[in-house]
Amino acid sequence: MEKEAAPYRQIVAQFEKSYGRLPDIVVAAPGRVNLIGEHTDYNEGYVLPVAIDRHILIAAGPRKGRKVSLRALNLGEEDAFSLDEIDRGERGWSNYGRGVAWEMERAGHRLQGMEAVIWGDLPMKAGLGSSAALEVAIAYSFHLLSDLEIEPLQLALLCQRAENGFVGVQCGLMDQITSALGEEDHALLIDCHSLDRQLIPVPPEVDIVIADTGRRRGLLDSQYNLRRQECLEGARLLGVPSLCSLSPKELAERRSDLPPTIYRRVRHAVTENQRTLEAAGALRGNLEAFGRLMYDSHHSLRQDYEVSCPELNILVEAARKVSGVYGSRLTGAGFGGCTISLVAREAVPEFQARVAKEYEKATAKKPPIYVCRPAQGVREVSRCR
Ligand code: GLA
């Protein structure tokens, strides 16, 4: 998102219209797409996401005192609250801003009142990390306007705590870390136990293609929290601190210690962790192997973890038939949302035409398809004053 881009000019104009002055800052926080490593973050395993070139943009300025006003342009809604008394908001989205402010204050950061407008080109509830991007963009705006010094990783951890404690979704860390720390042209291998990170170049000859089922389900009203509990139960029964500390072989030996459903959940987490490490190696030069691991991941999410749905399966099967597609799988939490496919650049037009056609034939809906490149994590696009 550059200063010259139309969304940037529009958000500055909208701020001026709302508050009668220019904003002090404009920040952009990217969404994310996960290449592989699904539902492993809260099991303290590996994930391999990229930040994408679709963002939440915020134009903001300080406001005297401790009042905060946030206007969501995409929704045509506004939220206002006081930093001295942060209670739960009535609108779903307002709890992201309130939760982030609450966590930052709780961590000892004294925040300055703020006026802001928010706009995004990230589809919401589509499994592309829009909630995390919103949290990170708000936290970063507070951080800049209140002259704080918070490391990006700490900012991501604050945002995750806001989502767990205030919004009520027991999400892991992947989305917030990626939105805060992603790098252009790279995927981020994150060890969710130690929080160590490694940048892995995404080969220039492939594109990351996201296909959207159009089916929406937020994490609060899906079985996301239930899956997390099932994993905790598995770890408790096996007497391990977290599921990803087990190898597939160790798990196979302990099969009889678990009820069948919990065993399948655990098997997904343990094998997905293994696949993610292998995939990180394969991304450096063996895209065929990488693609096979993506299909295996989808199969495991569908059969063992049971977070796929017919629409996602149709998109994956349609992608599989296009030559030049290395691999395809559901991405994010599942229950609807998007698939991600790794596609040789020259095969992208064919992918767009054939996958859209097959999906439309099966569901009578056209799937939006986004071709993405890995983008930089949260940043200040410009300081206007
Ligand atoms: C959501 C959560 C993440 C992660 C994924 C599944 O995106 O926010 O923390 O658990 O689901 O991999």
XYZ file of C-alpha atoms and ligand atoms in Angstrom, residues 32 34 36-43 47 127-132 160 163-164 169-176 219 224 228 268 272 301 305 307 329-335, ligand 1:
55
model
C -2.262 -13.451 6.242
C -1.193 -19.870 5.916
C 0.698 -25.005 5.865
C 0.594 -25.739 9.617
C -3.105 -25.476 10.436
C -4.369 -25.704 14.010
C -0.819 -26.300 15.185
C -0.154 -22.843 16.675
C -2.149 -23.390 19.868
C -0.605 -26.858 20.143
C 3.185 -22.775 11.196
C -9.941 -17.070 7.171
C -7.485 -14.405 5.971
C -6.644 -12.949 9.365
C -8.828 -9.825 9.184
C -9.402 -9.806 12.964
C -5.686 -9.963 13.694
C -3.620 -12.216 20.852
C -8.678 -11.669 21.287
C -8.517 -14.461 23.894
C -11.827 -16.480 20.784
C -9.088 -18.815 22.035
C -6.978 -18.249 18.904
C -3.283 -19.033 18.722
C -0.525 -16.619 17.800
C -0.044 -17.166 14.106
C -2.218 -14.387 12.677
C -1.022 -11.597 14.942
C -14.520 -18.168 15.078
C -12.959 -23.406 16.920
C -8.965 -26.249 21.113
C -4.019 -34.168 12.881
C 0.510 -31.521 10.540
C -8.102 -31.335 8.199
C -9.865 -32.557 12.378
C -13.030 -28.479 9.885
C -5.739 -26.895 0.795
C -8.124 -25.066 3.055
C -6.397 -22.238 4.881
C -7.106 -20.668 8.269
C -9.488 -22.159 10.773
C -11.802 -23.776 8.185
C -15.598 -24.102 8.539
C -7.345 -19.046 13.150
C -6.607 -18.637 14.437
C -5.138 -19.048 14.372
C -4.977 -20.513 13.986
C -5.821 -20.853 12.761
C -5.817 -22.328 12.434
O -6.863 -18.305 12.081
O -6.700 -17.246 14.630
O -4.509 -18.765 15.600
O -5.277 -21.349 15.066
O -7.172 -20.431 12.917
O -4.546 -22.727 12.038
